[in-house]
Coordinates of C-alpha atoms and ligand atoms in Angstrom, one line a residue:
X1 CA 0.0 0.0 0.1
X2 CA 1.2 3.5 -0.9
X3 CA 0.9 5.9 2.0
X4 CA -0.3 9.6 1.3
X5 CA 0.9 12.8 3.0
X6 CA -2.3 14.1 5.2
X7 CA -4.0 16.7 3.2
X8 CA -2.6 20.0 3.9
X9 CA 0.6 19.1 4.9
X10 CA 3.9 19.1 2.7
X11 CA 7.5 17.7 2.8
X12 CA 10.2 20.6 3.1
X13 CA 13.0 18.9 0.2
X14 CA 16.5 19.8 0.7
X15 CA 16.0 21.9 -2.7
X16 CA 13.7 24.3 -0.4
X17 CA 16.4 24.6 2.0
X18 CA 18.2 27.5 1.3
X19 CA 15.1 29.7 1.3
X20 CA 14.3 28.2 5.3
X21 CA 18.0 28.8 6.1
X22 CA 18.0 32.3 4.8
X23 CA 14.9 33.2 6.5
X24 CA 15.8 31.3 10.1
X25 CA 19.4 32.8 10.2
X26 CA 18.3 36.5 9.3
X27 CA 15.3 36.4 11.8
X28 CA 17.8 35.2 14.6
X29 CA 20.2 37.9 13.7
X30 CA 17.8 40.5 13.6
X31 CA 15.9 39.6 16.9
X32 CA 19.6 39.6 18.3
X33 CA 20.0 43.1 17.1
X34 CA 17.1 44.3 19.2
X35 CA 18.0 42.2 22.2
X36 CA 15.5 39.5 21.7
X37 CA 16.0 35.9 23.5
X38 CA 14.7 32.5 21.9
X39 CA 12.0 30.2 23.8
X40 CA 10.9 26.8 22.5
X41 CA 7.2 25.8 24.2
X42 CA 5.8 22.2 23.4
X43 CA 4.0 21.7 20.3
X44 CA 0.8 20.9 21.9
X45 CA -1.3 22.4 25.1
X46 CA -4.2 21.9 27.0
X47 CA -7.3 23.1 25.1
X48 CA -8.9 25.8 27.6
X49 CA -5.2 27.7 26.8
X50 CA -6.4 28.6 23.4
X51 CA -10.1 28.7 23.9
X52 CA -9.2 31.5 26.5
X53 CA -6.3 33.0 25.1
X54 CA -7.7 33.5 21.4
X55 CA -10.9 33.5 22.3
X56 CA -14.2 31.2 22.1
X57 CA -15.4 33.5 19.1
X58 CA -12.4 33.9 16.8
X59 CA -12.3 31.5 13.6
X60 CA -9.3 29.5 15.2
X61 CA -11.3 28.2 18.0
X62 CA -14.3 27.9 16.6
X63 CA -13.3 26.1 13.3
X64 CA -9.7 25.8 13.0
X65 CA -8.1 23.6 16.1
X66 CA -6.8 20.3 16.2
X67 CA -8.2 19.4 19.2
X68 CA -8.0 15.5 20.8
X69 CA -8.5 13.6 23.9
X70 CA -5.2 11.7 25.1
X71 CA -5.3 8.3 26.6
X72 CA -5.6 10.1 29.9
X73 CA -8.9 11.7 28.8
X74 CA -7.6 15.4 28.5
X75 CA -8.3 17.8 25.9
X76 CA -5.1 18.6 23.9
X77 CA -4.9 20.8 21.4
X78 CA -1.8 20.8 18.5
X79 CA -0.8 24.6 18.9
X80 CA -2.9 26.8 16.4
X81 CA -0.3 29.7 17.3
X82 CA 2.5 31.2 19.1
X83 CA 1.2 34.0 21.3
X84 CA -1.0 31.8 24.0
X85 CA 1.7 29.2 24.8
X86 CA 4.4 32.3 25.1
X87 CA 1.8 34.0 27.7
X88 CA 1.5 31.0 29.5
X89 CA 5.2 30.0 29.7
X90 CA 5.7 33.8 31.1
X91 CA 3.2 33.5 33.7
X92 CA 4.3 29.6 34.8
X93 CA 7.9 30.8 34.9
X94 CA 7.6 33.6 37.0
X95 CA 9.2 36.3 34.2
X96 CA 7.4 39.3 35.6
X97 CA 9.6 39.0 38.9
X98 CA 12.9 37.9 37.3
X99 CA 13.2 40.5 35.1
X100 CA 10.3 42.8 34.8
X101 CA 10.0 42.9 30.6
X102 CA 10.6 40.0 28.5
X103 CA 11.7 40.2 24.8
X104 CA 11.3 36.4 23.7
X105 CA 11.3 35.0 19.9
X106 CA 9.9 31.5 18.8
X107 CA 10.1 29.7 15.6
X108 CA 8.5 26.3 14.9
X109 CA 4.9 24.5 13.3
X110 CA 1.7 25.7 13.9
X111 CA -1.5 23.9 13.1
X112 CA -5.1 24.8 11.4
X113 CA -7.8 22.7 10.1
X114 CA -8.2 24.9 7.0
X115 CA -9.2 24.5 3.6
X116 CA -5.7 24.1 2.0
X117 CA -4.7 26.1 -0.9
X118 CA -1.8 28.0 -2.0
X119 CA -0.1 29.7 0.8
X120 CA -2.6 28.2 3.1
X121 CA -1.6 24.7 4.8
X122 CA -2.7 22.6 7.7
X123 CA 0.5 22.4 9.0
X124 CA 2.7 25.6 8.6
X125 CA 5.7 27.5 10.2
X126 CA 5.4 30.9 12.1
X127 CA 8.5 32.7 13.4
X128 CA 7.3 35.2 16.1
X129 CA 8.1 37.7 18.9
X130 CA 6.4 38.8 21.9
X131 CA 7.6 42.1 23.9
X132 CA 6.4 41.5 27.3
X133 CA 6.0 44.1 30.3
X134 CA 6.2 47.3 28.9
X135 CA 2.9 50.1 27.7
X136 CA 4.5 52.5 25.5
X137 CA 3.9 53.5 22.2
X138 CA 7.7 53.4 21.2
X139 CA 7.7 49.4 21.7
X140 CA 4.9 49.4 19.4
X141 CA 6.8 51.3 16.6
X142 CA 10.3 49.8 17.5
X143 CA 8.6 46.5 16.9
X144 CA 7.1 47.0 13.8
X145 CA 10.4 48.5 12.5
X146 CA 12.0 45.7 13.6
X147 CA 9.7 43.3 11.2
X148 CA 10.1 45.6 8.6
X149 CA 14.0 45.3 9.1
X150 CA 14.0 41.9 8.8
X151 CA 12.1 41.4 6.1
X152 CA 14.3 44.1 4.1
X153 CA 17.3 42.3 5.5
X154 CA 15.8 38.8 3.7
X155 CA 15.5 40.5 0.7
X156 CA 11.7 41.2 0.6
X157 CA 10.7 43.9 -2.0
X158 CA 7.0 45.4 -2.4
X159 CA 6.0 44.7 1.1
X160 CA 3.7 47.2 3.0
X161 CA 2.9 48.0 6.8
X162 CA -0.7 48.2 7.2
X163 CA -1.5 50.0 10.4
X164 CA -4.9 50.7 12.6
X165 CA -5.6 51.1 16.0
X166 CA -8.8 49.2 17.3
X167 CA -8.6 50.9 21.3
X168 CA -8.7 49.8 24.4
X169 CA -11.1 47.5 26.0
X170 CA -13.0 51.0 27.2
X171 CA -13.3 52.1 23.5
X172 CA -14.6 48.7 22.5
X173 CA -18.7 48.9 23.7
X174 CA -19.0 52.0 21.9
X175 CA -17.6 50.7 18.4
X176 CA -19.2 47.8 18.8
X177 CA -22.8 49.3 19.3
X178 CA -22.0 51.3 16.2
X179 CA -21.3 48.6 13.8
X180 CA -24.5 46.6 15.0
X181 CA -26.1 49.9 14.4
X182 CA -25.1 50.3 11.2
X183 CA -25.6 46.0 10.1
X184 CA -28.7 46.0 12.0
X185 CA -31.2 46.8 8.6
X186 CA -29.7 43.9 7.1
X187 CA -28.7 41.6 9.7
X188 CA -31.5 38.6 8.8
X189 CA -30.3 38.4 5.3
X190 CA -26.6 37.9 6.2
X191 CA -25.1 34.2 6.4
X192 CA -25.5 32.6 9.9
X193 CA -21.7 32.7 10.6
X194 CA -22.0 36.7 9.8
X195 CA -24.7 37.1 12.1
X196 CA -23.1 35.4 14.8
X197 CA -20.1 37.5 14.3
X198 CA -22.0 40.5 14.6
X199 CA -23.4 39.4 17.8
X200 CA -20.4 38.1 19.3
X201 CA -17.2 39.7 17.8
X202 CA -18.8 42.9 15.9
X203 CA -15.0 44.2 15.4
X204 CA -14.3 41.5 12.6
X205 CA -17.3 42.5 10.5
X206 CA -15.2 45.9 9.5
X207 CA -12.8 43.6 7.4
X208 CA -15.6 41.2 6.1
X209 CA -15.4 41.0 1.8
X210 CA -19.1 40.2 2.1
X211 CA -20.6 42.8 -0.5
X212 CA -23.8 43.3 1.8
X213 CA -21.8 44.2 4.4
X214 CA -19.5 46.2 2.7
X215 CA -22.1 48.4 1.3
X216 CA -23.8 48.8 4.7
X217 CA -20.0 49.9 6.1
X218 CA -19.5 52.3 3.6
X219 CA -20.3 55.3 5.4
X220 CA -19.1 53.7 8.6
X221 CA -17.1 56.4 10.5
X222 CA -13.2 56.2 10.8
X223 CA -12.4 54.0 13.7
X224 CA -9.9 56.5 14.8
X225 CA -12.7 59.0 15.6
X226 CA -15.0 56.5 17.6
X227 CA -11.8 56.2 19.9
X228 CA -11.2 57.8 23.6
X229 CA -9.0 60.5 23.7
X230 CA -5.9 58.3 25.4
X231 CA -6.4 55.8 22.9
X232 CA -6.0 58.3 19.8
X233 CA -3.0 59.9 21.7
X234 CA -1.3 56.6 22.0
X235 CA -2.0 55.8 18.2
X236 CA -0.6 59.0 17.0
X237 CA 2.5 58.7 19.1
X238 CA 3.3 55.1 17.2
X239 CA 2.9 56.7 13.9
X240 CA 5.4 59.5 15.0
X241 CA 7.8 57.3 16.0
X242 CA 7.6 55.3 12.7
X243 CA 8.3 58.0 10.8
X244 CA 11.1 59.1 13.0
X245 CA 12.7 55.6 12.0
X246 CA 11.5 55.9 8.4
X247 CA 9.0 53.0 8.6
X248 CA 6.5 53.6 5.7
X249 CA 3.1 53.0 6.6
X250 CA -0.5 53.2 5.5
X251 CA -3.2 53.8 8.3
X252 CA -6.0 51.3 7.3
X253 CA -9.1 51.8 9.2
X254 CA -10.6 48.4 8.3
X255 CA -7.9 46.5 9.8
X256 CA -9.2 44.4 12.5
X257 CA -7.0 41.4 13.4
X258 CA -8.7 37.8 13.7
X259 CA -7.9 36.9 17.4
X260 CA -9.6 38.5 20.8
X261 CA -6.8 39.7 22.6
X262 CA -5.6 42.6 20.8
X263 CA -5.9 46.1 21.8
X264 CA -5.1 49.5 20.5
X265 CA -2.3 49.0 17.7
X266 CA -2.7 46.4 15.2
X267 CA -0.8 45.9 12.2
X268 CA -0.2 43.7 8.9
X269 CA 2.8 43.2 6.6
X270 CA 1.4 42.5 3.2
X271 CA 3.2 41.7 -0.2
X272 CA 2.0 42.9 -3.8
X273 CA 3.7 40.0 -5.0
X274 CA 0.9 37.5 -3.3
X275 CA -2.2 36.9 -4.6
X276 CA -5.3 36.3 -2.3
X277 CA -3.3 35.2 0.3
X278 CA -1.2 38.4 0.9
X279 CA -0.5 38.8 4.5
X280 CA 2.6 37.6 5.6
X281 CA 3.0 39.0 9.2
X282 CA 0.8 40.3 11.7
X283 CA 0.7 41.3 14.9
X284 CA -0.3 44.4 17.7
X285 CA -0.6 45.2 21.2
X286 CA -2.4 42.6 23.6
X287 CA -2.4 44.3 27.2
X288 CA -5.3 41.8 28.1
X289 CA -4.0 38.7 27.4
X290 CA -1.8 38.0 30.4
X291 CA -4.2 38.8 32.9
X292 CA -7.0 37.0 31.2
X293 CA -4.7 33.7 31.2
X294 CA -4.2 34.1 35.3
X295 CA -1.3 36.2 35.4
X296 CA -0.6 39.5 36.8
X297 CA -1.5 42.7 34.7
X298 CA 1.0 43.0 32.3
X299 CA 0.7 44.5 28.8
X300 CA 2.6 43.1 25.4
X301 CA 3.0 43.4 21.9
X302 CA 4.1 41.0 19.1
X303 CA 3.6 39.7 15.5
X304 CA 4.0 36.6 13.8
X305 CA 4.7 35.9 10.3
X306 CA 4.0 32.5 8.3
X307 CA 7.7 31.3 6.3
X308 CA 5.7 29.4 3.9
X309 CA 4.2 32.3 2.3
X310 CA 7.3 34.2 3.0
X311 CA 9.2 31.8 0.8
X312 CA 6.3 31.9 -1.6
X313 CA 7.1 35.4 -2.1
X314 CA 11.0 34.9 -2.6
X315 CA 10.2 32.5 -5.2
X316 CA 8.8 34.6 -7.0
X317 CA 10.9 37.4 -6.8
X318 CA 13.7 35.0 -7.8
X319 CA 16.7 36.8 -5.9
X320 CA 17.8 34.5 -3.6
X321 CA 21.0 33.5 -4.8
X322 CA 20.8 29.3 -3.9
X323 CA 24.1 28.1 -2.3
X324 CA 26.7 26.6 -4.6
X325 CA 28.1 23.2 -3.9
X326 CA 31.4 23.4 -2.1
X327 CA 32.1 20.1 -2.0
X328 CA 34.5 17.6 -3.0
X329 CA 34.4 14.1 -4.0
X330 CA 37.0 11.8 -3.0
X331 CA 38.1 8.8 -5.7
X332 CA 40.5 6.4 -5.1
X333 CA 41.4 4.3 -7.6
X334 CA 41.4 0.7 -6.8
X335 CA 40.4 -1.2 -3.7
X336 CA 43.7 -1.1 -1.9
X337 CA 43.7 2.7 -1.9
X338 CA 39.9 3.2 0.0
X339 CA 42.0 3.4 3.5
X340 CA 44.0 6.3 1.9
X341 CA 40.8 7.8 0.6
X342 CA 39.4 7.7 4.2
X343 CA 42.4 9.5 5.4
X344 CA 42.0 12.1 2.9
X345 CA 38.5 12.5 3.4
X346 CA 38.7 13.0 7.3
X347 CA 41.5 15.0 7.3
X348 CA 39.5 17.4 5.2
X349 CA 36.4 17.2 7.1
X350 CA 38.3 18.2 9.9
X351 CA 39.1 21.4 8.6
X352 CA 35.4 22.2 7.1
X353 CA 35.6 20.9 3.7
X354 CA 32.8 18.1 2.9
X355 CA 33.6 15.5 1.5
X356 CA 31.9 12.5 -0.3
X357 CA 33.2 9.0 -0.9
X358 CA 31.8 5.9 -2.9
X359 CA 33.4 2.8 -2.1
X360 CA 31.2 0.5 -4.4
X361 CA 33.1 1.9 -7.1
X362 CA 36.9 1.4 -8.2
X363 CA 37.3 2.5 -11.4
X364 CA 37.8 6.3 -12.6
X365 CA 35.3 6.3 -15.4
X366 CA 32.1 5.3 -12.5
X367 CA 33.6 7.5 -9.9
X368 CA 33.8 10.8 -12.0
X369 CA 30.1 9.8 -13.0
X370 CA 29.1 9.7 -9.4
X371 CA 31.0 13.0 -8.4
X372 CA 28.9 14.4 -11.1
X373 CA 25.8 13.0 -9.7
X374 CA 26.7 14.8 -6.3
X375 CA 27.3 18.1 -7.6
X376 CA 30.8 18.2 -6.3
X377 CA 32.6 21.0 -7.0
X378 CA 36.3 19.0 -7.2
X379 CA 37.4 15.6 -7.3
X380 CA 40.5 14.3 -5.6
X381 CA 42.0 11.1 -7.6
X382 CA 44.5 9.1 -6.4
X383 CA 46.0 6.0 -7.8
X384 CA 48.9 3.8 -7.1
X385 CA 51.4 6.6 -8.8
X386 CA 50.2 9.4 -6.5
X387 CA 50.4 7.6 -3.6
X388 CA 54.1 6.6 -4.8
X389 CA 54.9 10.2 -5.5
X390 CA 52.6 11.7 -2.1
X391 CA 50.5 13.7 -5.0
X392 CA 46.7 13.7 -6.1
X393 CA 45.2 14.8 -9.1
X394 CA 42.8 17.6 -8.4
X395 CA 39.8 18.1 -11.2
X396 CA 37.9 20.8 -11.4
X397 CA 34.3 19.3 -12.4
X398 CA 33.1 23.0 -13.7
X399 CA 36.0 23.3 -16.2
X400 CA 37.0 19.7 -16.6
X401 CA 40.7 21.2 -16.0
X402 CA 43.0 18.9 -13.9
X403 CA 46.3 19.3 -12.6
X404 CA 48.8 17.2 -10.0
X405 CA 49.5 18.8 -6.5
X406 CA 51.4 17.7 -3.6
X407 CA 49.7 16.1 -0.8
X408 CA 50.7 19.0 1.8
X409 CA 49.5 21.4 -0.3
X410 CA 45.6 20.0 -0.8
X411 CA 43.9 21.7 2.2
X412 CA 45.7 25.1 1.3
X413 CA 44.6 24.7 -2.4
X414 CA 41.6 23.7 -1.8
X415 CA 40.4 26.1 0.8
X416 CA 41.1 29.0 -1.5
X417 CA 39.5 27.6 -4.5
X418 CA 36.3 27.1 -2.6
X419 CA 36.5 30.5 -1.3
X420 CA 35.7 31.9 -4.9
X421 CA 32.8 29.6 -5.3
Ligands
LIG1 P1 -5.4 34.4 7.1 O1 -6.3 36.0 7.3 O2 -4.9 34.5 6.0 O3 -6.1 33.1 7.6 P2 -4.6 34.9 10.1 O4 -4.8 36.2 10.5 O5 -5.2 33.8 10.1 O6 -4.0 35.0 8.2 P3 -2.4 34.7 11.6 O7 -3.2 34.2 12.8 O8 -2.2 36.5 12.1 O9 -2.9 34.5 10.4 O10 -1.0 34.5 11.3 C1 0.1 35.0 10.9 C2 0.5 34.5 9.9 O11 0.9 33.2 9.9 C3 0.2 35.0 8.5 O12 0.5 36.1 8.3 C4 0.3 33.8 7.4 O13 1.5 34.2 7.2 C5 0.6 32.6 8.5 N1 -0.4 31.6 8.4 C6 -1.5 32.0 9.1 N2 -2.2 30.4 9.0 C7 -1.3 30.1 7.8 C8 -1.6 28.7 7.0 N3 -3.0 28.1 7.0 N4 -1.1 28.2 6.3 C9 -0.1 28.9 6.2 N5 0.4 30.0 6.7 C10 -0.4 30.5 7.6
LIG2 MG1 -6.8 32.1 9.1

């Protein structure tokens, strides 16, 4: 029986790895420059963490969670996002007592039961950060600037920062009742799902693509005007800190985020190079989550981006230069020289040069064929003559040129030539 891969998952093959390594290593480098440290939480958590942390009325909790009962009768969920687990860990490990504020980053697989399509999988990867402990507009702006800096360093062009403020918990009732007021005349004609949203999570209606909803919200006042003066001032300050750092942004009054925990600033980074799934990164301030999860009242700001979606853009841009092969194939001619081959390979490997061998072949022609197949950049050929003279033949697999060099010059010669590859 042939086994297929589960729907919505994919193998990440060696040919894609240059993209993964580029994104992962740049993320670590940039996060480090801003003082962030890595945290790793389990891939599964107790289900109530997400129900409470993300919100019962969010799409994730309502439709997308991988939840199962384990052998001990506990309800377990494969993590659909990284913020609630990091917040839980912050509380459990008493971070607030240790340092007051924490700057944490994570990367790893997330799981959501969604309809698979380009850029949307059931297992996908996120890289994200959480800045926990400080409520100040400079944090929002510095964090967004860091995301922008990271995307630039990875080489993404045509990315845009969209930003909005949804105010504090105190602004929320007024905004929500205004939304209900505008939608009320058409409420009964909406889908059950949308009616439910209007009743339970009206803010999410603002970014709805439903044409009836859109037409009734056309005259909806700019959300900024409904915020309390403190929230308006906070948002203004975030924008001026962004200006100071030369981060281009677009204020987008209909931008609301899918998760219940956001307060004040919300933002997304989108790419003009992606079609329908054009959001690569989303985040914002969440001042109530840690308290909601049983911790002390602790403000926070965070974001996460999808690695697979970022790779889709990089592939389209076609600007990432894929790593050249820098390996050396060792070709001892004749079985009696195989140990000599091992010696050569181990000497070079201990000096950082990748080497490959194939002892199932002993003649020059099949050995060279194999060297070509493995994409080796150089081949070292050594037969009886070379062993007698303490030399090897160095063959450049690209040009086909070959030359005889002294054994004690091998490391020096290869190190120099490979540095130009
Ligand atoms: P969308 O509106 O596309 O469903 P979202 O609001 O659910 O996105 P977030 O929860 O903010 O997404 O997650 C942040 C990022 O993670 C997204 O911008 C996207 O790049 C990525 N992402 C989210 N869901 C998926 C998925 N199912 N497959 C691949 N990447 C995803
Ligand atoms: Mg989603």
